[in-house]
Amino acid sequence: MKANNKKIDYQEKIQKAHYLIEYYISPLNTILDVNHSQSVFNELLNISQFTNVKRFDYKDESIRREFEKLYHLLRQVVKNLNSQSIILTNELLPLIDRIKTESEYLRGFHFYLINGNCYKEIQPPKIFVLTRDNIYNRFVHENTKEYFEQFKYEDEIIVVEDSQQTTDWIFDKSKYKEYLNKNLPIEDFFKWCESAVKEEIEDFSFDNFFMVTSLLFEDDYEITANGDGKNITVSNENTELVMPKLTIKRQVNVSR
Amino acid sequence: MYPDNHKEIVTSLMEGKFVTVEDLLFETIKKNEEFYITFFENSFGFELIVNQDFYYLVSNETNENTSRDISIFFSILGYELDKNGKNFLEELNYSEFHIDDIIEYFNNSSWTDVIKANKQLHSEENLKRHIGTMVKRNIAIKQSNDRYSFTKAHKLFIDFAKDLVKNDKNKSNA
């Protein structure tokens, strides 16, 4: 039980300790109680003293020898009891004491953990909160690191920048619209877009091109497909687009 | 004018560390206990808690979650050590634990609900990080080869659990 070799449960351990104390240790304690005049130990001592006297009292040799024998046996018993008492004092009492102390802790752990008590109203011991408010504090680096560490549960998101990206070009819609308005009507809208964007960027991308073509969706214009059914092509270094030929002119009576 | 190692003492305590009887600084604080109590009170408004085994600071704010997680950690570890036939009081005081053994105690623990509900204890990685927090506060010490021992500061958390039952009894008696 001392080493809990059988891995017995806490409750069972306490019951076992109680049982041992009640049935072995307490009776042994009563037997050895030197303060009680009628304890077995004291009675044995009395008999021993009595035999010690009586062994010299009788003339009959055999009676004297029997007393002598009894006296020595009693001395042996008292000696044995003393050694038991030493075991009780040196071994069992500290063990009981330890079990008692351990059981106080275990009961505490049990109470704290059971029924989720630890997450309820029980306040844990107060401990120091690290200060992070002074930026001139010489531990500000460590403290800030600690502060941010608590958010480190999420997986890191790595954003890889597209190194191929060209310099940003911002489509100036009003400028192109104005330019378009000046040139209306236009027979071939997409070709016009191509030449307009080319004026600004020699090696234009289709992103640039399509931004300019978005003028097509403005309310101010009337679009018609060219009747001859021919397509036109717009190309840059890498790609060639085949587009319908569209005519664009100012819409009459635009309602706003 | 100031006691020896004054700077180190103030630094350690202000980092939330426990200065325990195992530390050299402990003796200096002990010799100048009154001075340090007044010093922290007047300079920062912090209370220096005096214990026979350790010193630590508390402020009006408290890091309740960390403290609760440490208390749960020791309650479960103590319980599991006892279940495995160890004298848990002696083990916590004098033994070294390999990190894998600690993880195993938690994996095999019967307090699964408590562990699952706790962000710091529910996975191996977080448990390791939690022990790291205890090292930073000088509640645990990292020895070589992934082994850890506990300083006397662990007593704050196990005594707290022990006293819960006493207090509960007193309450029901009152």
PDB file of N, CA, C and O in Angstrom, chain A residues 44-56 63-79:
ATOM      1  N   LEU A  44       1.322  -7.341  31.860  1.00  0.00           N
ATOM      2  CA  LEU A  44       2.452  -8.259  31.671  1.00  0.00           C
ATOM      3  C   LEU A  44       3.636  -7.864  32.556  1.00  0.00           C
ATOM      4  O   LEU A  44       4.302  -8.707  33.141  1.00  0.00           O
ATOM      5  N   LEU A  45       3.852  -6.562  32.645  1.00  0.00           N
ATOM      6  CA  LEU A  45       4.934  -6.063  33.505  1.00  0.00           C
ATOM      7  C   LEU A  45       4.678  -6.437  34.965  1.00  0.00           C
ATOM      8  O   LEU A  45       5.588  -6.865  35.686  1.00  0.00           O
ATOM      9  N   ASN A  46       3.405  -6.300  35.376  1.00  0.00           N
ATOM     10  CA  ASN A  46       3.036  -6.652  36.760  1.00  0.00           C
ATOM     11  C   ASN A  46       3.308  -8.125  37.051  1.00  0.00           C
ATOM     12  O   ASN A  46       3.882  -8.477  38.088  1.00  0.00           O
ATOM     13  N   ILE A  47       2.862  -8.955  36.086  1.00  0.00           N
ATOM     14  CA  ILE A  47       3.074 -10.407  36.266  1.00  0.00           C
ATOM     15  C   ILE A  47       4.572 -10.702  36.317  1.00  0.00           C
ATOM     16  O   ILE A  47       5.051 -11.494  37.134  1.00  0.00           O
ATOM     17  N   SER A  48       5.291 -10.044  35.461  1.00  0.00           N
ATOM     18  CA  SER A  48       6.732 -10.251  35.415  1.00  0.00           C
ATOM     19  C   SER A  48       7.378  -9.923  36.762  1.00  0.00           C
ATOM     20  O   SER A  48       8.208 -10.675  37.282  1.00  0.00           O
ATOM     21  N   GLN A  49       6.958  -8.790  37.322  1.00  0.00           N
ATOM     22  CA  GLN A  49       7.519  -8.406  38.627  1.00  0.00           C
ATOM     23  C   GLN A  49       7.141  -9.417  39.709  1.00  0.00           C
ATOM     24  O   GLN A  49       7.948  -9.785  40.565  1.00  0.00           O
ATOM     25  N   PHE A  50       5.851  -9.843  39.610  1.00  0.00           N
ATOM     26  CA  PHE A  50       5.354 -10.820  40.574  1.00  0.00           C
ATOM     27  C   PHE A  50       6.186 -12.109  40.521  1.00  0.00           C
ATOM     28  O   PHE A  50       6.638 -12.618  41.543  1.00  0.00           O
ATOM     29  N   THR A  51       6.413 -12.605  39.304  1.00  0.00           N
ATOM     30  CA  THR A  51       7.188 -13.846  39.147  1.00  0.00           C
ATOM     31  C   THR A  51       8.640 -13.655  39.586  1.00  0.00           C
ATOM     32  O   THR A  51       9.268 -14.551  40.134  1.00  0.00           O
ATOM     33  N   ASN A  52       9.119 -12.448  39.341  1.00  0.00           N
ATOM     34  CA  ASN A  52      10.497 -12.137  39.725  1.00  0.00           C
ATOM     35  C   ASN A  52      10.684 -12.296  41.243  1.00  0.00           C
ATOM     36  O   ASN A  52      11.710 -12.790  41.713  1.00  0.00           O
ATOM     37  N   VAL A  53       9.652 -11.873  41.968  1.00  0.00           N
ATOM     38  CA  VAL A  53       9.725 -12.003  43.421  1.00  0.00           C
ATOM     39  C   VAL A  53       9.496 -13.454  43.837  1.00  0.00           C
ATOM     40  O   VAL A  53      10.230 -14.029  44.646  1.00  0.00           O
ATOM     41  N   LYS A  54       8.450 -14.050  43.218  1.00  0.00           N
ATOM     42  CA  LYS A  54       8.029 -15.373  43.632  1.00  0.00           C
ATOM     43  C   LYS A  54       9.066 -16.458  43.332  1.00  0.00           C
ATOM     44  O   LYS A  54       9.081 -17.496  43.980  1.00  0.00           O
ATOM     45  N   ARG A  55       9.901 -16.232  42.348  1.00  0.00           N
ATOM     46  CA  ARG A  55      10.845 -17.288  41.960  1.00  0.00           C
ATOM     47  C   ARG A  55      11.888 -17.564  43.062  1.00  0.00           C
ATOM     48  O   ARG A  55      12.611 -18.532  43.012  1.00  0.00           O
ATOM     49  N   PHE A  56      11.943 -16.625  43.988  1.00  0.00           N
ATOM     50  CA  PHE A  56      12.863 -16.862  45.126  1.00  0.00           C
ATOM     51  C   PHE A  56      12.130 -17.290  46.392  1.00  0.00           C
ATOM     52  O   PHE A  56      12.730 -17.572  47.397  1.00  0.00           O
ATOM     53  N   ILE A  63       9.066 -25.654  41.619  1.00  0.00           N
ATOM     54  CA  ILE A  63       8.179 -24.467  41.533  1.00  0.00           C
ATOM     55  C   ILE A  63       9.023 -23.230  41.218  1.00  0.00           C
ATOM     56  O   ILE A  63       8.671 -22.399  40.376  1.00  0.00           O
ATOM     57  N   ARG A  64      10.162 -23.151  41.926  1.00  0.00           N
ATOM     58  CA  ARG A  64      11.039 -21.994  41.691  1.00  0.00           C
ATOM     59  C   ARG A  64      11.487 -21.949  40.223  1.00  0.00           C
ATOM     60  O   ARG A  64      11.513 -20.907  39.600  1.00  0.00           O
ATOM     61  N   ARG A  65      11.776 -23.164  39.685  1.00  0.00           N
ATOM     62  CA  ARG A  65      12.231 -23.215  38.290  1.00  0.00           C
ATOM     63  C   ARG A  65      11.118 -22.770  37.323  1.00  0.00           C
ATOM     64  O   ARG A  65      11.368 -22.098  36.335  1.00  0.00           O
ATOM     65  N   GLU A  66       9.851 -23.186  37.653  1.00  0.00           N
ATOM     66  CA  GLU A  66       8.721 -22.795  36.790  1.00  0.00           C
ATOM     67  C   GLU A  66       8.549 -21.274  36.792  1.00  0.00           C
ATOM     68  O   GLU A  66       8.292 -20.659  35.760  1.00  0.00           O
ATOM     69  N   PHE A  67       8.663 -20.681  37.982  1.00  0.00           N
ATOM     70  CA  PHE A  67       8.574 -19.209  38.071  1.00  0.00           C
ATOM     71  C   PHE A  67       9.686 -18.536  37.257  1.00  0.00           C
ATOM     72  O   PHE A  67       9.473 -17.542  36.581  1.00  0.00           O
ATOM     73  N   GLU A  68      10.879 -19.153  37.442  1.00  0.00           N
ATOM     74  CA  GLU A  68      12.040 -18.630  36.721  1.00  0.00           C
ATOM     75  C   GLU A  68      11.791 -18.638  35.209  1.00  0.00           C
ATOM     76  O   GLU A  68      12.035 -17.647  34.506  1.00  0.00           O
ATOM     77  N   LYS A  69      11.226 -19.773  34.735  1.00  0.00           N
ATOM     78  CA  LYS A  69      10.932 -19.933  33.314  1.00  0.00           C
ATOM     79  C   LYS A  69       9.905 -18.882  32.866  1.00  0.00           C
ATOM     80  O   LYS A  69      10.077 -18.209  31.842  1.00  0.00           O
ATOM     81  N   LEU A  70       8.846 -18.776  33.663  1.00  0.00           N
ATOM     82  CA  LEU A  70       7.780 -17.822  33.343  1.00  0.00           C
ATOM     83  C   LEU A  70       8.332 -16.400  33.285  1.00  0.00           C
ATOM     84  O   LEU A  70       8.008 -15.622  32.383  1.00  0.00           O
ATOM     85  N   TYR A  71       9.207 -16.120  34.250  1.00  0.00           N
ATOM     86  CA  TYR A  71       9.787 -14.769  34.309  1.00  0.00           C
ATOM     87  C   TYR A  71      10.570 -14.468  33.037  1.00  0.00           C
ATOM     88  O   TYR A  71      10.414 -13.407  32.429  1.00  0.00           O
ATOM     89  N   HIS A  72      11.362 -15.446  32.593  1.00  0.00           N
ATOM     90  CA  HIS A  72      12.168 -15.215  31.381  1.00  0.00           C
ATOM     91  C   HIS A  72      11.314 -15.105  30.140  1.00  0.00           C
ATOM     92  O   HIS A  72      11.593 -14.286  29.264  1.00  0.00           O
ATOM     93  N   LEU A  73      10.246 -15.946  30.130  1.00  0.00           N
ATOM     94  CA  LEU A  73       9.326 -15.850  28.987  1.00  0.00           C
ATOM     95  C   LEU A  73       8.669 -14.471  28.934  1.00  0.00           C
ATOM     96  O   LEU A  73       8.552 -13.849  27.876  1.00  0.00           O
ATOM     97  N   LEU A  74       8.260 -14.006  30.088  1.00  0.00           N
ATOM     98  CA  LEU A  74       7.610 -12.689  30.152  1.00  0.00           C
ATOM     99  C   LEU A  74       8.559 -11.572  29.733  1.00  0.00           C
ATOM    100  O   LEU A  74       8.172 -10.631  29.051  1.00  0.00           O
ATOM    101  N   ARG A  75       9.808 -11.719  30.165  1.00  0.00           N
ATOM    102  CA  ARG A  75      10.813 -10.712  29.753  1.00  0.00           C
ATOM    103  C   ARG A  75      10.941 -10.674  28.225  1.00  0.00           C
ATOM    104  O   ARG A  75      11.039  -9.606  27.619  1.00  0.00           O
ATOM    105  N   GLN A  76      10.890 -11.920  27.632  1.00  0.00           N
ATOM    106  CA  GLN A  76      10.988 -12.014  26.175  1.00  0.00           C
ATOM    107  C   GLN A  76       9.789 -11.346  25.500  1.00  0.00           C
ATOM    108  O   GLN A  76       9.934 -10.619  24.520  1.00  0.00           O
ATOM    109  N   VAL A  77       8.600 -11.605  26.100  1.00  0.00           N
ATOM    110  CA  VAL A  77       7.363 -11.019  25.544  1.00  0.00           C
ATOM    111  C   VAL A  77       7.446  -9.495  25.587  1.00  0.00           C
ATOM    112  O   VAL A  77       7.133  -8.800  24.604  1.00  0.00           O
ATOM    113  N   VAL A  78       7.876  -8.981  26.721  1.00  0.00           N
ATOM    114  CA  VAL A  78       7.965  -7.520  26.880  1.00  0.00           C
ATOM    115  C   VAL A  78       8.962  -6.945  25.868  1.00  0.00           C
ATOM    116  O   VAL A  78       8.724  -5.901  25.262  1.00  0.00           O
ATOM    117  N   LYS A  79      10.044  -7.711  25.686  1.00  0.00           N
ATOM    118  CA  LYS A  79      11.053  -7.266  24.720  1.00  0.00           C
ATOM    119  C   LYS A  79      10.463  -7.226  23.302  1.00  0.00           C
ATOM    120  O   LYS A  79      10.648  -6.270  22.551  1.00  0.00           O
TER     121      LYS A  79
END
